[in-house]
Coordinates of C-alpha atoms (C1' of nucleotides) in Angstrom, one line a residue:
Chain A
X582 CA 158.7 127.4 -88.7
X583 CA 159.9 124.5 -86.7
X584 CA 162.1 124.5 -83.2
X585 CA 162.8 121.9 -80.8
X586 CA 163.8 121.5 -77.5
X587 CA 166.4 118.8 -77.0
X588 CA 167.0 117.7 -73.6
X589 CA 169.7 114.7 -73.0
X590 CA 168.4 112.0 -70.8
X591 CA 170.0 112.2 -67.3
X592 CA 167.3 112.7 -64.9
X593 CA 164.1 114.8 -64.7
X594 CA 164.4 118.3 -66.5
X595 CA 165.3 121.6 -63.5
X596 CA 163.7 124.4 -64.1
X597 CA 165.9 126.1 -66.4
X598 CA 165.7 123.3 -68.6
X599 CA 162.2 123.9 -68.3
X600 CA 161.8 127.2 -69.5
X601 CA 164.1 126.7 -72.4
X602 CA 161.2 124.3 -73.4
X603 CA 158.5 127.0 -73.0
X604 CA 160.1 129.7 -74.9
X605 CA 160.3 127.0 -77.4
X606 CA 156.8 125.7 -77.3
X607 CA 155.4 129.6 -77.0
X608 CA 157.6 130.5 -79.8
X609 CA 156.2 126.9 -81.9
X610 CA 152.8 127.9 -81.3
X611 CA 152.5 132.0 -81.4
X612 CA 154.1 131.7 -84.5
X613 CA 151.6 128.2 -85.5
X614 CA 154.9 126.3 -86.4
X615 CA 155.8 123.0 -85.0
X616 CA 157.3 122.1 -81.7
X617 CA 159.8 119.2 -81.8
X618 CA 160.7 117.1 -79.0
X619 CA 164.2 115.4 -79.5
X620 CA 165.9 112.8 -76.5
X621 CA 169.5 113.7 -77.4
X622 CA 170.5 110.3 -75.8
X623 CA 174.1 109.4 -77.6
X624 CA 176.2 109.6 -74.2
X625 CA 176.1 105.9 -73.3
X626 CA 177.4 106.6 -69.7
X627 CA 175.4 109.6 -68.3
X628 CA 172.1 107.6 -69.8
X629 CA 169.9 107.4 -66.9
X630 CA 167.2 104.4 -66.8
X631 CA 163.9 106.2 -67.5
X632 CA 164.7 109.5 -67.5
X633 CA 162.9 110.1 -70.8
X634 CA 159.5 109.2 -69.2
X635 CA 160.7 111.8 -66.8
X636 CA 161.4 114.8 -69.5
X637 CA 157.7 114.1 -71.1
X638 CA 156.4 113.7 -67.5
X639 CA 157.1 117.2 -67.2
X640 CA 156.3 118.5 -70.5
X641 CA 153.0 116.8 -70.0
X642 CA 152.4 118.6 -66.2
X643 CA 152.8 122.0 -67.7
X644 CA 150.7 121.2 -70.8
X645 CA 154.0 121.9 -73.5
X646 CA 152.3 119.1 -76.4
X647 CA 154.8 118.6 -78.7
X648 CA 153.9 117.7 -82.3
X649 CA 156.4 115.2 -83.4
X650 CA 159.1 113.4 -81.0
X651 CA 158.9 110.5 -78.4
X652 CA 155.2 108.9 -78.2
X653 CA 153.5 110.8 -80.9
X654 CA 155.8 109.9 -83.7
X655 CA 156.4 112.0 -86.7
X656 CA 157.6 112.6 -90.2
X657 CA 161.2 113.1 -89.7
X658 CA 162.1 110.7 -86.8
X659 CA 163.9 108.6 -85.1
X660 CA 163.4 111.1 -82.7
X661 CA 166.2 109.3 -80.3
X662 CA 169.5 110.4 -81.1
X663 CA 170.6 106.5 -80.1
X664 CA 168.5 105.4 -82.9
X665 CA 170.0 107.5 -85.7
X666 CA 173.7 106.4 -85.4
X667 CA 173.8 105.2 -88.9
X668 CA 172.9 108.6 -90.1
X669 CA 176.0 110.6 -87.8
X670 CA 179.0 107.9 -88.9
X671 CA 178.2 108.4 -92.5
X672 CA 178.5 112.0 -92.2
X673 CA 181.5 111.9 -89.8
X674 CA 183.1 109.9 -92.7
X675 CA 182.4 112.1 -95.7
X676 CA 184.0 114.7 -93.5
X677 CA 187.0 113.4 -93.6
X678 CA 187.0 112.6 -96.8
X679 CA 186.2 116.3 -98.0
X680 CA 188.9 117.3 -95.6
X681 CA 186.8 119.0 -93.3
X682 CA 187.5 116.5 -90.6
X683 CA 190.7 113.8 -89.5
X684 CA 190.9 110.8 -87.4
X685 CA 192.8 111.3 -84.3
X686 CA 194.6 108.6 -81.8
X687 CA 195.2 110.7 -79.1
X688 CA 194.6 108.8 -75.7
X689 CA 192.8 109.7 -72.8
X690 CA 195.5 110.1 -70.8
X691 CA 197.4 112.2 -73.1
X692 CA 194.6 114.4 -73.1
X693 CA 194.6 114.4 -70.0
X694 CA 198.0 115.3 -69.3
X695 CA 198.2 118.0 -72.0
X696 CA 195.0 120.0 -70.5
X697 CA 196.9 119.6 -67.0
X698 CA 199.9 121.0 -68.6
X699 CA 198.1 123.8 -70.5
X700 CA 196.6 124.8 -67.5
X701 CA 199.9 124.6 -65.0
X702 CA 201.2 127.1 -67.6
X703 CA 198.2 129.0 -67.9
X704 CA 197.5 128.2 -71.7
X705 CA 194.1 127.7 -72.8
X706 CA 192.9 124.3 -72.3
X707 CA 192.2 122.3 -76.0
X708 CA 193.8 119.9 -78.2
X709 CA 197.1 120.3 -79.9
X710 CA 196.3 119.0 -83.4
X711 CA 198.8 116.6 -83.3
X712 CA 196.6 113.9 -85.2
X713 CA 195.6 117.1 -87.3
X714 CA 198.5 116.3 -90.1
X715 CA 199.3 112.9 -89.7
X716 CA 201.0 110.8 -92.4
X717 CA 199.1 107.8 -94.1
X718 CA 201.5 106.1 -92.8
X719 CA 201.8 107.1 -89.5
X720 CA 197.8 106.9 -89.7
X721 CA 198.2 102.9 -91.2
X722 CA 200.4 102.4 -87.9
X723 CA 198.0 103.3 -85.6
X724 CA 195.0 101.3 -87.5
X725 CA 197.4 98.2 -87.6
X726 CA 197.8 98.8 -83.6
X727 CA 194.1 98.6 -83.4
X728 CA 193.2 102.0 -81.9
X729 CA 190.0 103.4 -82.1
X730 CA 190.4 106.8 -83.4
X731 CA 188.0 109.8 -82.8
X732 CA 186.9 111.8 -85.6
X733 CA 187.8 115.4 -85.1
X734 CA 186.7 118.5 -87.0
X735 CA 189.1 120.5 -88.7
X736 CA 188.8 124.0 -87.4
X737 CA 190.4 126.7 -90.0
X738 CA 193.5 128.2 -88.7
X739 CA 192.9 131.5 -89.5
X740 CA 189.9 134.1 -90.5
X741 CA 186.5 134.4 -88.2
X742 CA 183.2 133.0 -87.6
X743 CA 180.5 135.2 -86.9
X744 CA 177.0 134.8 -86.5
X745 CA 173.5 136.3 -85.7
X746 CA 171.9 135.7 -83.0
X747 CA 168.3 137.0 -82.5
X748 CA 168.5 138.2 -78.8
X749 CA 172.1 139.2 -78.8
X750 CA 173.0 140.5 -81.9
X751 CA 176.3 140.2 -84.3
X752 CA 178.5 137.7 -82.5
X753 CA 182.1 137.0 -83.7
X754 CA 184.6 134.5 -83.1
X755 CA 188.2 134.4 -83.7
X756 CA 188.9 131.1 -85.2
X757 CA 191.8 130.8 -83.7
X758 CA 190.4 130.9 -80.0
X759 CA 188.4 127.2 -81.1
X760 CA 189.9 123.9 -81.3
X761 CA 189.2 120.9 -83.3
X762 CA 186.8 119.5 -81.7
X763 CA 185.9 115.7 -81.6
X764 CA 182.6 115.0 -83.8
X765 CA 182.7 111.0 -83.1
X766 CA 183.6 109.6 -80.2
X767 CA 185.5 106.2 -80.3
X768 CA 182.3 104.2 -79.7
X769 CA 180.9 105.6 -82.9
X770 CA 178.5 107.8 -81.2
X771 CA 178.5 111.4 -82.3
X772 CA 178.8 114.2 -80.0
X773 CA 176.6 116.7 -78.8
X774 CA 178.3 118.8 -81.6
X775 CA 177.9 116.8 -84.4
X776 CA 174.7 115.2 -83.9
X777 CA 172.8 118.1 -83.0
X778 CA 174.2 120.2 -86.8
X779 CA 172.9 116.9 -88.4
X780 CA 169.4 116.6 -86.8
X781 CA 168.7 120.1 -86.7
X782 CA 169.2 120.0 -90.5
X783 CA 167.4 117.1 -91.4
X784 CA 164.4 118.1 -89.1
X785 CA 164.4 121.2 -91.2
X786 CA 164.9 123.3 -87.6
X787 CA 164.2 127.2 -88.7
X788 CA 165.3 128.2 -85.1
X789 CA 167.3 127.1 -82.6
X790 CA 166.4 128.8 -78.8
X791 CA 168.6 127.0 -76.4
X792 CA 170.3 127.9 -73.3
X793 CA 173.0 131.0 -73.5
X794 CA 175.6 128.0 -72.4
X795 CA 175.9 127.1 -76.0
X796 CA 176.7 130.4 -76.7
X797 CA 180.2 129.5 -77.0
X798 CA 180.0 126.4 -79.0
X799 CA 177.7 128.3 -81.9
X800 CA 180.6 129.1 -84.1
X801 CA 182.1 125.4 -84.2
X802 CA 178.4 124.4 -85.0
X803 CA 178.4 127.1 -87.8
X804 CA 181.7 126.3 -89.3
X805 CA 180.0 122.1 -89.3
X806 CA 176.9 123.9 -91.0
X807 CA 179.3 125.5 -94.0
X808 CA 181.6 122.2 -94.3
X809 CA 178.6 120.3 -94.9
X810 CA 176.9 122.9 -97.2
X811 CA 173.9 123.3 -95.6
X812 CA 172.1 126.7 -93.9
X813 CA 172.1 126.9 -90.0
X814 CA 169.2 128.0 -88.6
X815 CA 168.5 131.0 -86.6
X816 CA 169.8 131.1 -83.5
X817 CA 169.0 132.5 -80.1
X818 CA 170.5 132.1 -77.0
X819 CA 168.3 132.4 -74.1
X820 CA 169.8 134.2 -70.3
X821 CA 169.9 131.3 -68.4
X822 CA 168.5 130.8 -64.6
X823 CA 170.6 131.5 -61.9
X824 CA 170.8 129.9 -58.3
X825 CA 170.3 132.6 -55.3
X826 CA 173.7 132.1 -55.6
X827 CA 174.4 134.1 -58.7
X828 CA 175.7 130.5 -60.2
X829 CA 173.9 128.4 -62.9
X830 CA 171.1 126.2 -61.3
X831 CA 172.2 122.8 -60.1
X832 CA 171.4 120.3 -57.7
X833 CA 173.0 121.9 -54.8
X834 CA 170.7 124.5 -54.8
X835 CA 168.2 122.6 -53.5
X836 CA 164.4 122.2 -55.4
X837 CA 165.6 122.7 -58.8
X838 CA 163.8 119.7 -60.6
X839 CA 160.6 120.8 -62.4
X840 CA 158.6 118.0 -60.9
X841 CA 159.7 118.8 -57.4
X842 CA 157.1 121.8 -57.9
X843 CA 154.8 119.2 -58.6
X844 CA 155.0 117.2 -55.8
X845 CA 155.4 120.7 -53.3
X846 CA 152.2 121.5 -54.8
X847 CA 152.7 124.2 -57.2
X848 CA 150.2 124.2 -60.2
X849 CA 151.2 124.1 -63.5
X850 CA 149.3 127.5 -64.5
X851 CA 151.3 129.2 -62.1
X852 CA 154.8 127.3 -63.0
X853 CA 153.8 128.3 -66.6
X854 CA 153.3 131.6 -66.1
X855 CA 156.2 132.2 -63.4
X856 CA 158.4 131.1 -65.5
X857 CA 157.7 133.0 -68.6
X858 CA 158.6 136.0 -66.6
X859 CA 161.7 134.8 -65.9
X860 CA 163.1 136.2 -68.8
X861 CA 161.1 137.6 -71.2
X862 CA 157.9 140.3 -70.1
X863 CA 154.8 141.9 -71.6
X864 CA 155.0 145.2 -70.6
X865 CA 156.0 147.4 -67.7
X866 CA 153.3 145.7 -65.2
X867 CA 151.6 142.2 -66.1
X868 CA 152.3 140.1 -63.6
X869 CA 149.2 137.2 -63.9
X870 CA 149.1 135.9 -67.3
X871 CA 147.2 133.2 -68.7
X872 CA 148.7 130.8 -71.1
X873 CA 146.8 131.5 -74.2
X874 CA 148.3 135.4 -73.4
X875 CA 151.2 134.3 -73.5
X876 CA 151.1 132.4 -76.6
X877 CA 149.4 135.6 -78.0
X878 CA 151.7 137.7 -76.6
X879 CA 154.8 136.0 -77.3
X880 CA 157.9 137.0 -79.1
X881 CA 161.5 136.6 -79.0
X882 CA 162.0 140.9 -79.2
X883 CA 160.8 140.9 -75.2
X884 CA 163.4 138.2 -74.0
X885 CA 165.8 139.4 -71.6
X886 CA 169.4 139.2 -72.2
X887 CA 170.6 139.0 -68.6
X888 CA 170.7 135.7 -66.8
X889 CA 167.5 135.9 -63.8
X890 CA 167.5 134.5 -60.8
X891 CA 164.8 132.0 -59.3
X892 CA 162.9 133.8 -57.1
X893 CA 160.8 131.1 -55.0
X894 CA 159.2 134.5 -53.0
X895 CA 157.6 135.4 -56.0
X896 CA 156.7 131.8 -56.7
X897 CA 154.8 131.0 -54.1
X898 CA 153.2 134.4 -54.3
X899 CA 152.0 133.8 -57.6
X900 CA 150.9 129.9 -56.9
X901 CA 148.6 131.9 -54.1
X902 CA 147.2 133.5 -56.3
X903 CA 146.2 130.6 -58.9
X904 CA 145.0 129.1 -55.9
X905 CA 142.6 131.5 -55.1
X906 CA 141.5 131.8 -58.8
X907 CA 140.3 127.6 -58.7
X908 CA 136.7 127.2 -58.4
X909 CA 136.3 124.9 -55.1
X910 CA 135.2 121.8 -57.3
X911 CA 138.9 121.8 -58.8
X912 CA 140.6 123.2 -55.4
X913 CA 139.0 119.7 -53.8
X914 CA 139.8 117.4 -56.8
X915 CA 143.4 119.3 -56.6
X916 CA 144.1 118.8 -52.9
X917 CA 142.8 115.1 -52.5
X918 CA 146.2 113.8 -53.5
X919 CA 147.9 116.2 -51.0
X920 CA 145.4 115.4 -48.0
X921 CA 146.0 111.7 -49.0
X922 CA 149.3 111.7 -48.5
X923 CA 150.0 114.9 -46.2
X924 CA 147.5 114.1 -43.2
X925 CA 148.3 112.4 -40.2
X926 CA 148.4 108.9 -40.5
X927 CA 145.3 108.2 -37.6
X928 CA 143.2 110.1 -40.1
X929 CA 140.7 107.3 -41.8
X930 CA 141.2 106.7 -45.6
X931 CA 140.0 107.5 -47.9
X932 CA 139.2 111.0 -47.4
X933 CA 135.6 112.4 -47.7
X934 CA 135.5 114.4 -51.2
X935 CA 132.6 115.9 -49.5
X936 CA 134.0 117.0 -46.7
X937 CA 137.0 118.5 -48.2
X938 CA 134.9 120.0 -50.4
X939 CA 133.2 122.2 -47.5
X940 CA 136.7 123.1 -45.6
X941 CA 138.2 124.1 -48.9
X942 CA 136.7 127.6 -48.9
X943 CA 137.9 128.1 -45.7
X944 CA 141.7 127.6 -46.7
X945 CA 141.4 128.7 -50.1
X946 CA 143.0 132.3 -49.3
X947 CA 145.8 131.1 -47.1
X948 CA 147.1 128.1 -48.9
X949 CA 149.7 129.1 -51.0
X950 CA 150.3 125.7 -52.2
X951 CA 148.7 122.5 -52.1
X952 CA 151.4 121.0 -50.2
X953 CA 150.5 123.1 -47.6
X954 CA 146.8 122.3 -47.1
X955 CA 147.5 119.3 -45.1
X956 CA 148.7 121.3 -42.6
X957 CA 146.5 123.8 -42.6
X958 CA 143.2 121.7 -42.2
X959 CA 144.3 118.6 -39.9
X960 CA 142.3 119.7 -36.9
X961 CA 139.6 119.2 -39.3
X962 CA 140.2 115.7 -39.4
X963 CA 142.2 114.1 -36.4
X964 CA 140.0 112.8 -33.7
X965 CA 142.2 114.3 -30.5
X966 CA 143.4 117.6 -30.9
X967 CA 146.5 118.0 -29.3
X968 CA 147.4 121.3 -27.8
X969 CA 149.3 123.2 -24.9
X970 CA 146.6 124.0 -22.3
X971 CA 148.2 127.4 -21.8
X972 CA 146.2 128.1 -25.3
X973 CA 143.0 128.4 -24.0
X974 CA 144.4 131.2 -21.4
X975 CA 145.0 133.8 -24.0
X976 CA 146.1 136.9 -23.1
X977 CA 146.0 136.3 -19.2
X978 CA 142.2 135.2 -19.1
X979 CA 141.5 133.7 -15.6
X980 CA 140.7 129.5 -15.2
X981 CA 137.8 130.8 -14.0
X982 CA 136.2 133.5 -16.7
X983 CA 137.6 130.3 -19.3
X984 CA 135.6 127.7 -17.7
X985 CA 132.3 130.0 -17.4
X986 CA 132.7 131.5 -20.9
X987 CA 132.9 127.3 -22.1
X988 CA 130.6 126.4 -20.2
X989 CA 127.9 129.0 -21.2
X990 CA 129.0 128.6 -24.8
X991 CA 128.5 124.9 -24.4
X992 CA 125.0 125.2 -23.2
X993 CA 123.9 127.2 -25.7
X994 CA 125.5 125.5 -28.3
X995 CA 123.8 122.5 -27.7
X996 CA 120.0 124.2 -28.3
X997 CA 120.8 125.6 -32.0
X998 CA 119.5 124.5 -35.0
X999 CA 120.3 124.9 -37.5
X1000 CA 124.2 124.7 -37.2
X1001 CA 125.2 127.3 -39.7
X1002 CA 127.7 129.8 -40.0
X1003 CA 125.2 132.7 -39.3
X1004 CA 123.5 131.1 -36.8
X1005 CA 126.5 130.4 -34.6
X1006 CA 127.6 133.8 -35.1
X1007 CA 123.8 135.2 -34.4
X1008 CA 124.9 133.2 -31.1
X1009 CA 128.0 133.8 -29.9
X1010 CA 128.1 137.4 -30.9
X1011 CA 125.4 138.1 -27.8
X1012 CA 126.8 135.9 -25.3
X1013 CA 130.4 137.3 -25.8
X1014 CA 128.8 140.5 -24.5
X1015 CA 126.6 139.3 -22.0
X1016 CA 130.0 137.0 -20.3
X1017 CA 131.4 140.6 -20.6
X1018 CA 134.2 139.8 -22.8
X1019 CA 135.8 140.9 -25.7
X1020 CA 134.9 139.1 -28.8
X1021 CA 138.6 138.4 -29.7
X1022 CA 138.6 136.8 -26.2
X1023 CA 136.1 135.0 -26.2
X1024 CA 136.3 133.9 -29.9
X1025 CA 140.0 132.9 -29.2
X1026 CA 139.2 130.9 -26.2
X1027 CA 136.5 128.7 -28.6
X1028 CA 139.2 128.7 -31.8
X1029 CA 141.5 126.8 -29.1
X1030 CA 139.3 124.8 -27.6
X1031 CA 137.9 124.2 -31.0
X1032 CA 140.9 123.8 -33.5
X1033 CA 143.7 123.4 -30.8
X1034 CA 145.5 126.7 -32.3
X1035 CA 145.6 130.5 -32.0
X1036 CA 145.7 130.8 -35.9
X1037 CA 142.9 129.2 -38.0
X1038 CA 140.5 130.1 -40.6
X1039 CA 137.1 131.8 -39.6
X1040 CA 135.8 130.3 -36.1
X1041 CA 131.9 130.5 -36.9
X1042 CA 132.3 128.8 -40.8
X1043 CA 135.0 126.3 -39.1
X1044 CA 132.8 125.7 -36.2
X1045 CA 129.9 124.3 -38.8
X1046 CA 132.1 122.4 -40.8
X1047 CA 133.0 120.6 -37.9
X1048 CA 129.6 120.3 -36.6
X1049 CA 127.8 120.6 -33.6
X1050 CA 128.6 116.9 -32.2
X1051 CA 132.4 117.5 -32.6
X1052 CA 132.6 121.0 -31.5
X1053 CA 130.8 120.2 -28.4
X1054 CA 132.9 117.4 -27.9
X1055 CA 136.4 119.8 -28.1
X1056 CA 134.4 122.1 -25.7
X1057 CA 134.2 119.8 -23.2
X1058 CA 137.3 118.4 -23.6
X1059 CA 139.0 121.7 -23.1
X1060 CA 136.5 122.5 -19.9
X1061 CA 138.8 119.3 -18.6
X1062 CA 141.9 120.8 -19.6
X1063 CA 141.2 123.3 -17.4
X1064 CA 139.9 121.4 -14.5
X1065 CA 143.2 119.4 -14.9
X1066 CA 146.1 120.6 -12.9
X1067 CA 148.9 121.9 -15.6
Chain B
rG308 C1' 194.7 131.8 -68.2
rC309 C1' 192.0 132.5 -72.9
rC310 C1' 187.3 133.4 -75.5
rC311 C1' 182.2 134.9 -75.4
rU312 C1' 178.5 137.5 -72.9
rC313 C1' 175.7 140.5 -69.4
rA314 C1' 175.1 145.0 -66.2
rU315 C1' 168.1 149.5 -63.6
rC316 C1' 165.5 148.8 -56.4
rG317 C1' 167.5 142.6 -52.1
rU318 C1' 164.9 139.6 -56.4
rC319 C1' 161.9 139.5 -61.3
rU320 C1' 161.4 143.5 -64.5
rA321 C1' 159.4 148.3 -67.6
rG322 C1' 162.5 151.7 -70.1
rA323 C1' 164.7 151.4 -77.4
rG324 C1' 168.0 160.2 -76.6
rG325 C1' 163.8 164.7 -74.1
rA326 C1' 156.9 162.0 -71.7
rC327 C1' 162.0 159.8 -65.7
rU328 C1' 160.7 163.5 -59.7
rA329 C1' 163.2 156.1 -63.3
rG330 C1' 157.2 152.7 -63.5
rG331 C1' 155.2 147.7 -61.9
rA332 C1' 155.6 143.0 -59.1
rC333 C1' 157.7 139.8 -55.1
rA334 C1' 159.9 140.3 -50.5
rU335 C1' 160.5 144.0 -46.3
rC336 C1' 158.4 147.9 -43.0
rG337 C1' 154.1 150.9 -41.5
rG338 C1' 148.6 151.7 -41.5
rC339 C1' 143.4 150.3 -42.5
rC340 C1' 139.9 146.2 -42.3
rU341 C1' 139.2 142.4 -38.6
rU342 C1' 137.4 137.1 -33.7
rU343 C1' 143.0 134.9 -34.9
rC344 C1' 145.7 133.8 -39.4
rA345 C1' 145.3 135.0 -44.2
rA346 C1' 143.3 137.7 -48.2
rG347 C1' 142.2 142.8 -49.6
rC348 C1' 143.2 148.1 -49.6
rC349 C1' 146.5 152.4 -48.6
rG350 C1' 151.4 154.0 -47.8
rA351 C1' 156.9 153.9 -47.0
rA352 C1' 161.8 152.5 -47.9
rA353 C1' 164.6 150.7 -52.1
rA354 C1' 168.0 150.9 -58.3
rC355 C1' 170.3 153.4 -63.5
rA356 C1' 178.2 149.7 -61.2
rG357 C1' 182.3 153.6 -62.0
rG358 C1' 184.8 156.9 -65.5
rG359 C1' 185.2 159.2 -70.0
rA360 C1' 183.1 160.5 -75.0
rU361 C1' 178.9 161.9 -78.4
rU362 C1' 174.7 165.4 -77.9
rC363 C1' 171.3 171.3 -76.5
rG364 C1' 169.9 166.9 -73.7
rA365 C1' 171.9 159.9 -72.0
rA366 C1' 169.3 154.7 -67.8
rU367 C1' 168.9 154.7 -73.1
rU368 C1' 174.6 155.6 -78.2
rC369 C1' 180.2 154.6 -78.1
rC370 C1' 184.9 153.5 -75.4
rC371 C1' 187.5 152.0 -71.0
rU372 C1' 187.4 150.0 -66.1
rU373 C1' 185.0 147.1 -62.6
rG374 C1' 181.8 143.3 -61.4
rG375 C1' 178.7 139.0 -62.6
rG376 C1' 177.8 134.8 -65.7
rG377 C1' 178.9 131.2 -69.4
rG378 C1' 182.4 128.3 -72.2
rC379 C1' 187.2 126.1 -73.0
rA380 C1' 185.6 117.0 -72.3
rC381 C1' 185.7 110.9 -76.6
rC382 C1' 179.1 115.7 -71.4
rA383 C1' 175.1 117.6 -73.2

RNA sequence: GCCCUCAUCGUCUAGAGGACUAGGACAUCGGCCUUUCAAGCCGAAAACAGGGAUUCGAAUUCCCUUGGGGGCACCA
C-alpha cells in the first residue's frame, strides 16, 4: 500500500493542505504502507523560492516522516515533478500518436475570448475542439508558422466515466459535460492532469486521498488511466476545510498557514490531534487522542463526507489541554523561545531556564498557548511594574486601611524565613484577620502591589518565586503610590 | 450557466430502520470550589433543512425542493 501527498510549491502548506497530509500519513502507517512525499513543481510561474523547505518544515513540526520524497530519497524518484519532464513529453507524444491526444494552436487570447463568450451566453466555459480535427495540413501550416502547440487530450464524445470513490461511493460523469483538456503546456511542462496519472502510476500509488476539489477532475484522470492502459488507483476524496465563512480556506481568512500555529504557539500534539477530528472521528465522544491512537485507530470508513469548518475555539481549547498535560521540564524548554522573543524588551537576555522553570507551574493551567506565556508572566521579569494606582484601592478600600495593611504586611514579611509558599501563607492568613479584613481584600491589595494586576496566578506561590527582596521592594513601592497624590 | 457533491445543536461530531426523551466536545449561560484569574466539578439552553414515498416503525432507505460547497485555466 502506498499514497502520497503532493503539495505544489507556492508558499507554506494551510491547514487544509495539512490535513490532507495526515490522513495520508495515518492512512500510510495504520495500514504499514509507505508515505510518499512528491513537490508537484511543473508551474514555472506560481514556483515560489523556497517553498519546498517550507512544505517539509511543516511536515517535520507535526512529525508526518515520509518514507521516500525530497531529502530522504527513494526507489522511484525524482521526486520533483521539474526533474521528471523527460518522462511526461514522451508520454504526451505516444498519446497523440495512439489518438488518444492532438496538438492544439489555439492562442491565449482566443481562449480567452471564447470562455468570455461562453459565459456572456451562459454556455459552459471549455474548449471548442477546434484543433480537435485538424488537417495535416492545416497542422503543417501552423508548425511552419512556428507555434508552440499544447497537447490536449481527446475526451470521447459520447458514453460515461464512472468511478469509485472510497468515501463517496459510485460517482458518474457524463462525458460530454468534460472537455479536452490540455495535458502539455507549450513550455513542455505537463499539467497537473497529466503529470500527476503518470507519477501516480509509476510510484505504484494504491490510493489516492486528496482534497474533495479534485473531485471533479477524477473522471478526466480516469479516462488518461484507460488511454494509457494502466489501473488507477483507489480514490478518495477528502471534505475539505471550510473558512468561518462557509468558503474554502484561503488567505483572507486570516491564520490559515500551518506554521502560523507554530509561531502562535500551538503544539504539534494538539495540531495533530485537532485536526484529525476535523473530519474523520473515533467514536461518539473521544476528544484527546494521542497520535499512536490515531494511527491505531485510523481508517478511511470514519471520514466525514461533509466539508468542516476550522473551529479556532476548539483549538485553543484543545492546545490548553496539551499544555497542561507537559511535564514542567518540557513546558520550560517549550516556552524559552516564546519568553525570548515575547517579553518586554528591558527584560535582560538570556532568560534564566531556572527561573522559568519555577513560574511555569504557576501558568501552566492558564496558558492556552505558548504564545501567550509572555504575557502572562512579565511581572515576573520587568524591573518597574507599571500599574494604575487606583489598583491597589480595590473595591473602595480607604488610603488609609491600604497603607496600614502594607505596612504591617511589609514588616512581617521582612522576619520570615524561609520564604516559601506555606510559609507566606502560614503569614498572611493571620494578619489578614488580625488588620480585620477580608482575605480577598487584603490578598488583592498584595497581588497589586505585588504583580501590578487584579488577575494573576496564586499570590503566596508567586509571592516566593519572586522572592522576598523583590516583593518587599513592590511593597514599598506601592506604600509610595499611595502617599503620592493621584 | 453547466457538472459534481454535501445536508444532525452556533461550531466539530456520534448515529449505518426500532436501544433516540437524538449522545459527546468546543463556545455560551448558570452554580459550586476559591485570595483574583484560570483549571476542575455540576447543571442549563441548543440540532435531525422542507415535502413526499417505502415501512408496523425513518435522523437513518428512495425521490423532489431548498440551501451550502467544489469544479468548469497552457494553476495545482
Amino acid at each position: 500500500m502506498r499514497v502520497r501527498y503532493a503539495p505544489s510549491p507556492t508558499g507554506y502548506p494551510h491547514v487544509g493542505n495539512i490535513r490532507t497530509a495526515l490522513f495520508n500519513w495515518l492512512f500510510a502507517r495504520h495500514c504499514g504502507g509507505s508515505f510518499i512525499l512528491r513537490i508537484e513543481d511543473t508551474d514555472v510561474a506560481r514556483r515560489v523560492e523556497g517553498a519546498t523547505e517550507d512544505i517539509l518544515d511543516s511536515l517535520r513540526w507535526l512529525g508526518l516522516d515520509w518514507d521516500e520524497g525530497p531529502a530522504v530519497g527513494g526507489n522511484y524518484g525524482p521526486y520533483f515533478q521539474s526533474q521528471r519532464a523527460k518522462v511526461y513529453r514522451p508520454i504526451g507524444q505516444h498519446l497523440v500518436r495512439e489518438g488518444y491526444a492532438y496538438p492544439c494552436y489555439c492562442t491565449p487570447e482566443r481562449l480567452a475570448q471564447m470562455r468570455a463568450e461562453q459565459v456572456r451566453s451562459k454556455q459552459p466555459p471549455g474548449y471548442d475542439r477546434r484543433c480537435r480535427n485538424l488537417s495535416s495540413k492545416e497542422r503543417a501550416q501552423f508548425e511552419a508558422e512556428g507555434i508552440p502547440p499544447v497537447i490536449r487530450f481527446k475526451i470521447p464524445i459520447e458514453g460515461q466515466t464512472r468511478f469509485y470513490d472510497l468515501i463517496r461511493g459510485e460517482i458518474v460523469f457524463d462525458n460530454k459535460t468534460l472537455d479536452d483538456f490540455v495535458l502539455l503546456k507549450s513550455d513542455g511542462y505537463p499539467t497537473y492532469h497529466l503529470a500527476s496519472v503518470i507519477d501516480d502510476h509509476l510510484m505504484q500509488i494504491t490510493h489516492v486521498l486528496r482534497a474533495d476539489e479534485w473531485l471533479a477532475s477524477t473522471p478526466r484522470h480516469i479516462l488518461l488511466y484507460h488511454a494509457l492502459g494502466w489501473e488507477p488507483p483507489q480514490f478518495a476524496h477528502l471534505p475539505i476545510i471550510l473558512g468561518p465563512d462557509r468558503a474554502k480556506l484561503s488567505k483572507r481568512h486570516g491564520t490559515t498557514s500551518l506554521i502560523e500555529y507554530r509561531e502562535r504557539g500551538y503544539l504539534p500534539e494538539a495540531m495533530v490531534n485537532f485536526l484529525a477530528l476535523l473530519g474523520w472521528s473515533l467514536d461518539d465522544k473521544t476528544e484527546i487522542i494521542s497520535r499512536e491512537e490515531l494511527i491505531h485507530h485510523f481508517s478511511l470508513e470514519r471520514l466525514s463526507k461533509t466539508a468542516a469548518i476550522f473551529n479556532i475555539d476548539k483549538l485553543s481549547w484543545m492546545n490548553g489541554v496539551y499544555i497542561r498535560q507537559l511535564d514542567i521540564d518540557d513546558l520550560t524548554q517549550r516556552a524559552i523561545s516564546f519568553l525570548e522573543k515575547g517579553l518586554p524588551c528591558q527584560v535582560d537576555r538570556p532568560i534564566s531556564q531556572d527561573y522559568v522553570h519555577q513560574i511555569m507551574p504557576l501558568i501552566q493551567e492558564r496558558a492556552k498557548s505558548l504564545g501567550e506565556i509572555p504575557q502572562l508572566v512579565d511581572f515576573f521579569f520587568v524591573n518597574e511594574l507599571d500599574y494604575n494606582t487606583h489598583l491597589l484601592l480595590g473595591k473602595g478600600m480607604s488610603r488609609e486601611t491600604a497603607t496600614r495593611a502594607l505596612a504591617a504586611a511589609q514588616e512581617r514579611l521582612g522576619m520570615l524565613d524561609p520564604f516559601d509558599p506555606a510559609s507566606v501563607e502560614a503569614l498572611l492568613r493571620p494578619l489578614s484577620q488580625e488588620l480585620g479584613l477580608k482575605t480577598g481584600e487584603f490578598f488583592g491589595l498584595l497581588r497589586v502591589a505585588t504583580t501590578g494586576r487584579t488577575a494573576a496566578p496564586p499570590l503566596f506561590h508567586t509571592m516566593a518565586v519572586l522572592g522576598k527582596e523583590r516583593c518587599q521592594k513592590r511593597i514599598k513601592i506601592a506604600l509610595a503610590k499611595l502617599h503620592s497624590n493621584f
